[in-house]
Every structure is written in C-alpha cells, then in structure tokens.
PDB file of C-alpha atoms in Angstrom:
ATOM      1  CA  SER A   1       8.943   4.512 -16.010  1.00  0.00           C
ATOM      2  CA  ASP A   2       6.046   4.132 -13.447  1.00  0.00           C
ATOM      3  CA  GLU A   3       6.430   0.956 -12.500  1.00  0.00           C
ATOM      4  CA  LEU A   4       6.844   0.126  -8.484  1.00  0.00           C
ATOM      5  CA  THR A   5       8.736  -3.286  -7.947  1.00  0.00           C
ATOM      6  CA  GLN A   6       8.036  -4.631  -4.680  1.00  0.00           C
ATOM      7  CA  PRO A   7       9.173  -8.449  -3.340  1.00  0.00           C
ATOM      8  CA  PRO A   8       6.511 -10.816  -4.118  1.00  0.00           C
ATOM      9  CA  SER A   9       6.777 -12.092  -0.695  1.00  0.00           C
ATOM     10  CA  VAL A  10       8.797 -11.266   3.218  1.00  0.00           C
ATOM     11  CA  SER A  11       8.620 -13.539   6.305  1.00  0.00           C
ATOM     12  CA  VAL A  12       9.384 -12.884   9.393  1.00  0.00           C
ATOM     13  CA  SER A  13       9.696 -14.381  12.678  1.00  0.00           C
ATOM     14  CA  PRO A  14       7.074 -12.694  15.476  1.00  0.00           C
ATOM     15  CA  GLY A  15       9.239  -9.929  17.176  1.00  0.00           C
ATOM     16  CA  GLN A  16      11.461  -9.253  14.248  1.00  0.00           C
ATOM     17  CA  THR A  17      11.777  -6.525  12.384  1.00  0.00           C
ATOM     18  CA  ALA A  18       9.973  -6.965   8.851  1.00  0.00           C
ATOM     19  CA  THR A  19      11.463  -4.482   5.536  1.00  0.00           C
ATOM     20  CA  ILE A  20       9.353  -4.520   2.125  1.00  0.00           C
ATOM     21  CA  THR A  21      11.294  -2.495  -0.429  1.00  0.00           C
ATOM     22  CA  CYS A  22       9.605  -0.732  -3.227  1.00  0.00           C
ATOM     23  CA  SER A  23      12.042   0.318  -6.305  1.00  0.00           C
ATOM     24  CA  GLY A  24      11.074   2.715  -8.764  1.00  0.00           C
ATOM     25  CA  ASP A  25      12.182   5.601 -10.916  1.00  0.00           C
ATOM     26  CA  LYS A  26       9.410   8.033  -9.783  1.00  0.00           C
ATOM     27  CA  LEU A  27      10.333   7.423  -6.212  1.00  0.00           C
ATOM     28  CA  GLY A  28      13.757   9.786  -6.891  1.00  0.00           C
ATOM     29  CA  SER A  29      11.463  12.553  -7.399  1.00  0.00           C
ATOM     30  CA  GLU A  30       7.948  11.552  -5.721  1.00  0.00           C
ATOM     31  CA  TYR A  31       6.129  10.306  -2.320  1.00  0.00           C
ATOM     32  CA  ALA A  32       5.748   7.316  -1.693  1.00  0.00           C
ATOM     33  CA  TRP A  33       2.407   6.053   0.666  1.00  0.00           C
ATOM     34  CA  TRP A  34       2.192   2.377   2.258  1.00  0.00           C
ATOM     35  CA  TYR A  35      -1.302  -0.019   2.615  1.00  0.00           C
ATOM     36  CA  GLN A  36      -1.928  -3.103   4.110  1.00  0.00           C
ATOM     37  CA  GLN A  37      -4.615  -5.110   3.163  1.00  0.00           C
ATOM     38  CA  LYS A  38      -5.814  -8.521   5.236  1.00  0.00           C
ATOM     39  CA  PRO A  39      -7.603 -11.099   2.951  1.00  0.00           C
ATOM     40  CA  GLY A  40     -11.038 -10.182   1.934  1.00  0.00           C
ATOM     41  CA  GLN A  41     -11.208  -6.296   3.705  1.00  0.00           C
ATOM     42  CA  SER A  42     -10.198  -2.952   1.619  1.00  0.00           C
ATOM     43  CA  PRO A  43      -6.513  -1.647   2.203  1.00  0.00           C
ATOM     44  CA  VAL A  44      -5.614   0.437   5.229  1.00  0.00           C
ATOM     45  CA  LEU A  45      -2.883   3.920   4.674  1.00  0.00           C
ATOM     46  CA  VAL A  46      -0.033   2.809   7.374  1.00  0.00           C
ATOM     47  CA  ILE A  47       2.254   4.991   5.776  1.00  0.00           C
ATOM     48  CA  SER A  48       1.736   8.782   3.792  1.00  0.00           C
ATOM     49  CA  GLN A  49       4.192  10.663   2.213  1.00  0.00           C
ATOM     50  CA  ASP A  50       7.425   8.103   3.271  1.00  0.00           C
ATOM     51  CA  SER A  51       7.753   8.362   6.559  1.00  0.00           C
ATOM     52  CA  GLN A  52       4.446   9.956   8.268  1.00  0.00           C
ATOM     53  CA  ARG A  53       1.889   7.525  10.091  1.00  0.00           C
ATOM     54  CA  PRO A  54      -1.683   8.573  10.205  1.00  0.00           C
ATOM     55  CA  SER A  55      -3.509   8.543  13.336  1.00  0.00           C
ATOM     56  CA  GLY A  56      -4.492   5.030  14.875  1.00  0.00           C
ATOM     57  CA  ILE A  57      -1.152   3.675  13.208  1.00  0.00           C
ATOM     58  CA  PRO A  58       0.829   1.272  15.847  1.00  0.00           C
ATOM     59  CA  GLU A  59       3.792   3.241  16.466  1.00  0.00           C
ATOM     60  CA  ARG A  60       6.338  -0.611  15.079  1.00  0.00           C
ATOM     61  CA  PHE A  61       5.445   0.752  11.744  1.00  0.00           C
ATOM     62  CA  SER A  62       7.642   3.180   9.756  1.00  0.00           C
ATOM     63  CA  GLY A  63       8.597   4.471   6.131  1.00  0.00           C
ATOM     64  CA  SER A  64      11.357   5.466   4.529  1.00  0.00           C
ATOM     65  CA  SER A  65      13.319   6.814   1.051  1.00  0.00           C
ATOM     66  CA  SER A  66      16.292   7.073  -0.240  1.00  0.00           C
ATOM     67  CA  GLY A  67      17.042   7.380  -4.292  1.00  0.00           C
ATOM     68  CA  THR A  68      14.517   5.627  -5.548  1.00  0.00           C
ATOM     69  CA  THR A  69      13.782   3.320  -3.462  1.00  0.00           C
ATOM     70  CA  ALA A  70      11.004   3.065  -0.703  1.00  0.00           C
ATOM     71  CA  THR A  71      10.915   1.013   2.610  1.00  0.00           C
ATOM     72  CA  LEU A  72       8.665  -0.280   4.798  1.00  0.00           C
ATOM     73  CA  THR A  73       9.888  -1.071   8.680  1.00  0.00           C
ATOM     74  CA  ILE A  74       7.681  -3.354  10.930  1.00  0.00           C
ATOM     75  CA  SER A  75       9.327  -3.438  14.709  1.00  0.00           C
ATOM     76  CA  GLY A  76       8.710  -5.872  16.733  1.00  0.00           C
ATOM     77  CA  THR A  77       6.182  -7.718  14.168  1.00  0.00           C
ATOM     78  CA  GLN A  78       3.029  -9.163  15.337  1.00  0.00           C
ATOM     79  CA  PRO A  79       1.317 -12.238  14.115  1.00  0.00           C
ATOM     80  CA  MET A  80      -1.739  -9.269  13.486  1.00  0.00           C
ATOM     81  CA  ASP A  81       0.926  -7.776  10.768  1.00  0.00           C
ATOM     82  CA  GLU A  82       0.727 -10.466   8.359  1.00  0.00           C
ATOM     83  CA  ALA A  83      -1.049  -8.964   5.463  1.00  0.00           C
ATOM     84  CA  GLU A  84      -0.248  -8.039   1.230  1.00  0.00           C
ATOM     85  CA  TYR A  85       1.471  -4.397   1.616  1.00  0.00           C
ATOM     86  CA  TYR A  86       0.954  -2.089  -0.874  1.00  0.00           C
ATOM     87  CA  CYS A  87       3.583   0.839  -1.926  1.00  0.00           C
ATOM     88  CA  GLN A  88       2.000   3.724  -4.209  1.00  0.00           C
ATOM     89  CA  ALA A  89       3.273   7.016  -5.947  1.00  0.00           C
ATOM     90  CA  TRP A  90       1.499  10.137  -7.195  1.00  0.00           C
ATOM     91  CA  ASP A  91       3.062  11.446 -10.296  1.00  0.00           C
ATOM     92  CA  SER A  92       2.754  15.180 -10.011  1.00  0.00           C
ATOM     93  CA  SER A  93       3.156  15.915 -13.558  1.00  0.00           C
ATOM     94  CA  SER A  94       0.918  14.038 -14.946  1.00  0.00           C
ATOM     95  CA  ALA A  95      -1.328  13.090 -12.576  1.00  0.00           C
ATOM     96  CA  TYR A  96      -2.108   9.521 -11.718  1.00  0.00           C
ATOM     97  CA  ALA A  97      -0.933   7.557  -9.389  1.00  0.00           C
ATOM     98  CA  PHE A  98      -0.156   3.900  -9.655  1.00  0.00           C
ATOM     99  CA  PHE A  99       1.166   0.823  -7.371  1.00  0.00           C
ATOM    100  CA  GLY A 100       2.980  -1.701  -6.755  1.00  0.00           C
ATOM    101  CA  GLY A 101       2.784  -5.401  -6.993  1.00  0.00           C
ATOM    102  CA  GLY A 102       2.754  -6.057  -3.591  1.00  0.00           C
ATOM    103  CA  THR A 103       4.549  -7.834  -0.541  1.00  0.00           C
ATOM    104  CA  LYS A 104       2.673 -11.020   1.170  1.00  0.00           C
ATOM    105  CA  LEU A 105       3.933 -10.509   4.655  1.00  0.00           C
ATOM    106  CA  THR A 106       4.552 -14.187   6.141  1.00  0.00           C
ATOM    107  CA  VAL A 107       4.639 -14.270  10.137  1.00  0.00           C
ATOM    108  CA  LEU A 108       5.557 -17.694  11.246  1.00  0.00           C
TER     109      LEU A 108
ATOM    110  CA  GLN B   1     -17.156   9.709  10.531  1.00  0.00           C
ATOM    111  CA  VAL B   2     -15.907   9.206   6.647  1.00  0.00           C
ATOM    112  CA  THR B   3     -17.688   6.352   4.680  1.00  0.00           C
ATOM    113  CA  LEU B   4     -17.459   4.895   1.462  1.00  0.00           C
ATOM    114  CA  ARG B   5     -19.842   2.499  -0.378  1.00  0.00           C
ATOM    115  CA  GLU B   6     -19.839   1.182  -3.993  1.00  0.00           C
ATOM    116  CA  SER B   7     -22.385   0.387  -5.570  1.00  0.00           C
ATOM    117  CA  GLY B   8     -23.567  -0.671  -9.068  1.00  0.00           C
ATOM    118  CA  PRO B   9     -23.946  -4.434 -11.055  1.00  0.00           C
ATOM    119  CA  ALA B  10     -22.423  -7.385  -9.844  1.00  0.00           C
ATOM    120  CA  LEU B  11     -22.478  -8.828 -13.382  1.00  0.00           C
ATOM    121  CA  VAL B  12     -21.967  -7.473 -16.728  1.00  0.00           C
ATOM    122  CA  LYS B  13     -21.769  -8.511 -20.488  1.00  0.00           C
ATOM    123  CA  PRO B  14     -18.669  -8.353 -22.678  1.00  0.00           C
ATOM    124  CA  THR B  15     -18.954  -4.429 -24.982  1.00  0.00           C
ATOM    125  CA  GLN B  16     -21.430  -3.283 -22.387  1.00  0.00           C
ATOM    126  CA  THR B  17     -20.045  -0.414 -20.062  1.00  0.00           C
ATOM    127  CA  LEU B  18     -19.704  -0.731 -16.357  1.00  0.00           C
ATOM    128  CA  THR B  19     -21.470   2.128 -14.143  1.00  0.00           C
ATOM    129  CA  LEU B  20     -20.473   2.396 -10.638  1.00  0.00           C
ATOM    130  CA  THR B  21     -21.374   5.259  -8.250  1.00  0.00           C
ATOM    131  CA  CYS B  22     -19.666   5.565  -4.714  1.00  0.00           C
ATOM    132  CA  THR B  23     -21.884   7.228  -2.045  1.00  0.00           C
ATOM    133  CA  PHE B  24     -19.872   8.820   0.228  1.00  0.00           C
ATOM    134  CA  SER B  25     -20.279  11.449   3.587  1.00  0.00           C
ATOM    135  CA  GLY B  26     -18.664  12.491   6.702  1.00  0.00           C
ATOM    136  CA  PHE B  27     -16.961  15.527   3.821  1.00  0.00           C
ATOM    137  CA  SER B  28     -17.775  16.604   1.127  1.00  0.00           C
ATOM    138  CA  LEU B  29     -16.067  17.374  -2.126  1.00  0.00           C
ATOM    139  CA  SER B  30     -17.340  21.111  -2.645  1.00  0.00           C
ATOM    140  CA  THR B  31     -14.599  20.965   0.091  1.00  0.00           C
ATOM    141  CA  THR B  32     -10.501  22.312  -0.897  1.00  0.00           C
ATOM    142  CA  GLY B  33      -8.435  19.732  -0.982  1.00  0.00           C
ATOM    143  CA  MET B  34     -10.876  16.288  -1.135  1.00  0.00           C
ATOM    144  CA  CYS B  35     -10.656  13.687  -3.863  1.00  0.00           C
ATOM    145  CA  VAL B  36     -12.126  10.796  -4.600  1.00  0.00           C
ATOM    146  CA  SER B  37     -10.236   7.792  -6.625  1.00  0.00           C
ATOM    147  CA  TRP B  38     -11.359   4.273  -7.901  1.00  0.00           C
ATOM    148  CA  ILE B  39      -9.486   1.541  -7.396  1.00  0.00           C
ATOM    149  CA  ARG B  40     -10.130  -2.077  -8.704  1.00  0.00           C
ATOM    150  CA  GLN B  41      -8.334  -5.419  -7.747  1.00  0.00           C
ATOM    151  CA  PRO B  42      -8.517  -8.542  -9.919  1.00  0.00           C
ATOM    152  CA  PRO B  43      -9.038 -11.621  -7.896  1.00  0.00           C
ATOM    153  CA  GLY B  44      -5.888 -13.172  -6.185  1.00  0.00           C
ATOM    154  CA  GLN B  45      -3.846  -9.512  -8.163  1.00  0.00           C
ATOM    155  CA  ALA B  46      -2.725  -6.127  -7.057  1.00  0.00           C
ATOM    156  CA  LEU B  47      -4.776  -2.958  -6.838  1.00  0.00           C
ATOM    157  CA  GLU B  48      -4.691  -0.488 -10.051  1.00  0.00           C
ATOM    158  CA  TRP B  49      -5.508   2.870  -9.286  1.00  0.00           C
ATOM    159  CA  LEU B  50      -8.183   3.917 -12.163  1.00  0.00           C
ATOM    160  CA  ALA B  51      -9.088   7.595 -11.942  1.00  0.00           C
ATOM    161  CA  ARG B  52      -9.970  10.660  -9.579  1.00  0.00           C
ATOM    162  CA  ILE B  53     -11.990  13.707  -9.590  1.00  0.00           C
ATOM    163  CA  ASP B  54     -11.145  15.995  -7.085  1.00  0.00           C
ATOM    164  CA  TRP B  55     -13.107  19.315  -5.475  1.00  0.00           C
ATOM    165  CA  ASP B  56     -12.140  21.645  -8.338  1.00  0.00           C
ATOM    166  CA  ASP B  57     -13.599  18.844 -10.887  1.00  0.00           C
ATOM    167  CA  ASP B  58     -10.371  18.321 -12.126  1.00  0.00           C
ATOM    168  CA  LYS B  59     -10.184  14.853 -13.244  1.00  0.00           C
ATOM    169  CA  HIS B  60      -7.097  12.614 -13.480  1.00  0.00           C
ATOM    170  CA  TYR B  61      -7.003   8.923 -15.225  1.00  0.00           C
ATOM    171  CA  SER B  62      -5.165   6.139 -15.720  1.00  0.00           C
ATOM    172  CA  THR B  63      -3.152   6.569 -18.811  1.00  0.00           C
ATOM    173  CA  SER B  64      -3.559   3.049 -19.736  1.00  0.00           C
ATOM    174  CA  LEU B  65      -7.569   3.208 -19.369  1.00  0.00           C
ATOM    175  CA  LYS B  66      -7.816   6.629 -19.888  1.00  0.00           C
ATOM    176  CA  THR B  67      -9.854   5.909 -23.404  1.00  0.00           C
ATOM    177  CA  ARG B  68     -12.082   3.817 -21.425  1.00  0.00           C
ATOM    178  CA  LEU B  69     -12.922   5.604 -18.049  1.00  0.00           C
ATOM    179  CA  SER B  70     -15.099   8.870 -17.006  1.00  0.00           C
ATOM    180  CA  VAL B  71     -15.473  10.430 -13.851  1.00  0.00           C
ATOM    181  CA  SER B  72     -18.233  12.826 -12.402  1.00  0.00           C
ATOM    182  CA  LYS B  73     -19.215  13.868  -9.260  1.00  0.00           C
ATOM    183  CA  ASP B  74     -22.893  15.412  -7.427  1.00  0.00           C
ATOM    184  CA  THR B  75     -21.991  17.003  -4.963  1.00  0.00           C
ATOM    185  CA  SER B  76     -24.731  18.036  -3.572  1.00  0.00           C
ATOM    186  CA  ASN B  77     -25.400  14.164  -3.352  1.00  0.00           C
ATOM    187  CA  ASN B  78     -22.641  13.002  -2.144  1.00  0.00           C
ATOM    188  CA  GLN B  79     -22.236  10.522  -4.728  1.00  0.00           C
ATOM    189  CA  VAL B  80     -19.196   9.616  -7.180  1.00  0.00           C
ATOM    190  CA  VAL B  81     -19.760   7.676 -10.417  1.00  0.00           C
ATOM    191  CA  LEU B  82     -17.476   5.704 -12.753  1.00  0.00           C
ATOM    192  CA  THR B  83     -17.733   4.827 -16.040  1.00  0.00           C
ATOM    193  CA  MET B  84     -15.547   2.042 -17.858  1.00  0.00           C
ATOM    194  CA  THR B  85     -17.086   1.512 -21.547  1.00  0.00           C
ATOM    195  CA  ASN B  86     -16.416  -1.858 -23.722  1.00  0.00           C
ATOM    196  CA  MET B  87     -16.034  -3.774 -20.814  1.00  0.00           C
ATOM    197  CA  SER B  88     -14.068  -7.445 -20.983  1.00  0.00           C
ATOM    198  CA  PRO B  89     -13.854 -10.068 -18.754  1.00  0.00           C
ATOM    199  CA  VAL B  90     -10.120  -9.451 -17.494  1.00  0.00           C
ATOM    200  CA  ASP B  91     -11.985  -5.909 -15.576  1.00  0.00           C
ATOM    201  CA  THR B  92     -13.822  -8.808 -13.691  1.00  0.00           C
ATOM    202  CA  GLY B  93     -12.586  -7.266  -9.862  1.00  0.00           C
ATOM    203  CA  THR B  94     -13.207  -5.692  -7.227  1.00  0.00           C
ATOM    204  CA  TYR B  95     -13.685  -2.546  -7.767  1.00  0.00           C
ATOM    205  CA  PHE B  96     -13.267   0.630  -5.376  1.00  0.00           C
ATOM    206  CA  CYS B  97     -13.632   4.380  -4.285  1.00  0.00           C
ATOM    207  CA  ALA B  98     -11.133   5.853  -1.303  1.00  0.00           C
ATOM    208  CA  ARG B  99     -11.299   9.030  -0.420  1.00  0.00           C
ATOM    209  CA  THR B 100      -8.496  11.550  -0.715  1.00  0.00           C
ATOM    210  CA  ASN B 101      -7.377  14.899   1.772  1.00  0.00           C
ATOM    211  CA  THR B 102      -4.840  16.499   0.360  1.00  0.00           C
ATOM    212  CA  TYR B 103      -3.965  18.500   3.389  1.00  0.00           C
ATOM    213  CA  ASP B 104      -3.588  15.817   5.482  1.00  0.00           C
ATOM    214  CA  TYR B 105      -2.254  13.343   3.822  1.00  0.00           C
ATOM    215  CA  GLY B 106      -0.963  14.653   0.958  1.00  0.00           C
ATOM    216  CA  SER B 107      -2.630  12.188  -2.389  1.00  0.00           C
ATOM    217  CA  GLY B 108      -2.991   9.481  -0.301  1.00  0.00           C
ATOM    218  CA  LEU B 109      -6.030   7.353   0.105  1.00  0.00           C
ATOM    219  CA  ASP B 110      -6.933   7.783   3.855  1.00  0.00           C
ATOM    220  CA  TYR B 111     -10.375   6.337   3.915  1.00  0.00           C
ATOM    221  CA  TRP B 112     -12.044   3.206   1.307  1.00  0.00           C
ATOM    222  CA  GLY B 113     -15.160   1.635   0.305  1.00  0.00           C
ATOM    223  CA  GLN B 114     -15.778  -2.037   1.118  1.00  0.00           C
ATOM    224  CA  GLY B 115     -15.497  -2.729  -2.485  1.00  0.00           C
ATOM    225  CA  THR B 116     -18.107  -4.102  -5.078  1.00  0.00           C
ATOM    226  CA  LEU B 117     -16.894  -7.631  -7.425  1.00  0.00           C
ATOM    227  CA  VAL B 118     -18.123  -6.868 -10.862  1.00  0.00           C
ATOM    228  CA  THR B 119     -17.999  -9.685 -12.875  1.00  0.00           C
ATOM    229  CA  VAL B 120     -17.257  -9.490 -16.598  1.00  0.00           C
ATOM    230  CA  SER B 121     -19.396 -12.691 -18.312  1.00  0.00           C
ATOM    231  CA  SER B 122     -21.656 -13.708 -20.901  1.00  0.00           C
TER     232      SER B 122
END
C-alpha cells in the first residue's frame, strides 16, 4: 500500500516538544521526507531521508524512523512553527512519490 | 539562486486539457541528478504528487492519474510542461512545480514554485 497516515492535528505549548508521526508500509523500506506549509505559502523541505536537516532549517527540527513509522520532532516549539506538516515517500521500485494527509500543528 | 514559476490558465472548462508550464532558473535539467515534479493541492486539502521528469528524460507518473498526464521538458529554455486531459471540477486546486536534486536530498523536493490556482468550471 502507498498510503501514509498522519494524525490530523497535534497541539503543543510554546517551548515544549512536538511529535508528528507518519505511518505506512512503504516506510519499512523507503525514506521519508517532511515538509512545512504555512497558509498561503509553498511547502518547505524540513527533513530529508528520515533524518537529514537541509541547510537553513533550525536545529530544533529533527527526524527519525523505525519500522514503518517516521517521526518529525520539533524541540522547543515556537509559535512560528505553527503550520501544516506533510510526510512524503518515494516508491523506488515503481518510481512514484506520495504524500501523507498532513498534520495541523497548533502552538498554544 | 534556484527559482521555479508555474504558469497557465486560471480557468478551464470540464473535459478540456490543461497545459501548465514550469519555468525555472538556477539549475539545468541536463545536469545529472536534477528532476522537476508537479504536485497539486485542492483547496483546504493535502498535497498530491502528480508526475516527475528527470535529467535523462525518464518520466514518472501518479498511478491513479497516469492515463491523463504527460510531462515533457525543454532543456534549452529551462521549462517543464505538464498536460492533464479530461479536466473535471475535482481537479480544481493549486498546482506546484518543484525541484529534486538527487545528489543532495534523494527524492525530496528542495525548491518549490509559488503555485498557480486552476479552477475547473463551465
């Protein structure tokens, strides 16, 4: 199955740690990428290949993967981190990409 | 500096064919490892990957939409064109193009265009 399942919403207080999960059978053998999308803006890549942080992304963003679940962690969450977060995978055998349904992170 | 910009009609009628152009700068699609994808997002909904064209002219399509999609590139003009046939109102949404540099971030999308809103209505 090429489905990636994310929780629709996650809430966190400022300064606390936010955890967003992404589950899917393909993640047992494929990497996950994570994107942040704020209202009216294009997505931004925040984590690559499970755990690599692209240049310019704050250190508070980290990623991990275990089994068929990838996890995005935001440590010391700031109000500016409030956004929709999407995971993505690439099916190497069939050569196509697919996204999770997105998680709305609320910082309150 | 890498930039991408989508262009095309804002309004198409049902059954028509949509043609979108992604014009980019700051990289070349003739460079090994470079790819351009198309992604769409219906209003208030999630991202949906549509297609990708690679530096070697390999083309990849969404399994659910591949019969309606075609992607091509014009390397000399730094453009990628997406065509989607038989448009219907459910195809309404913002269409993005985005770059992949397989040497840096694998199959991730590291630069995105601003997106173009396409409405399908009679």
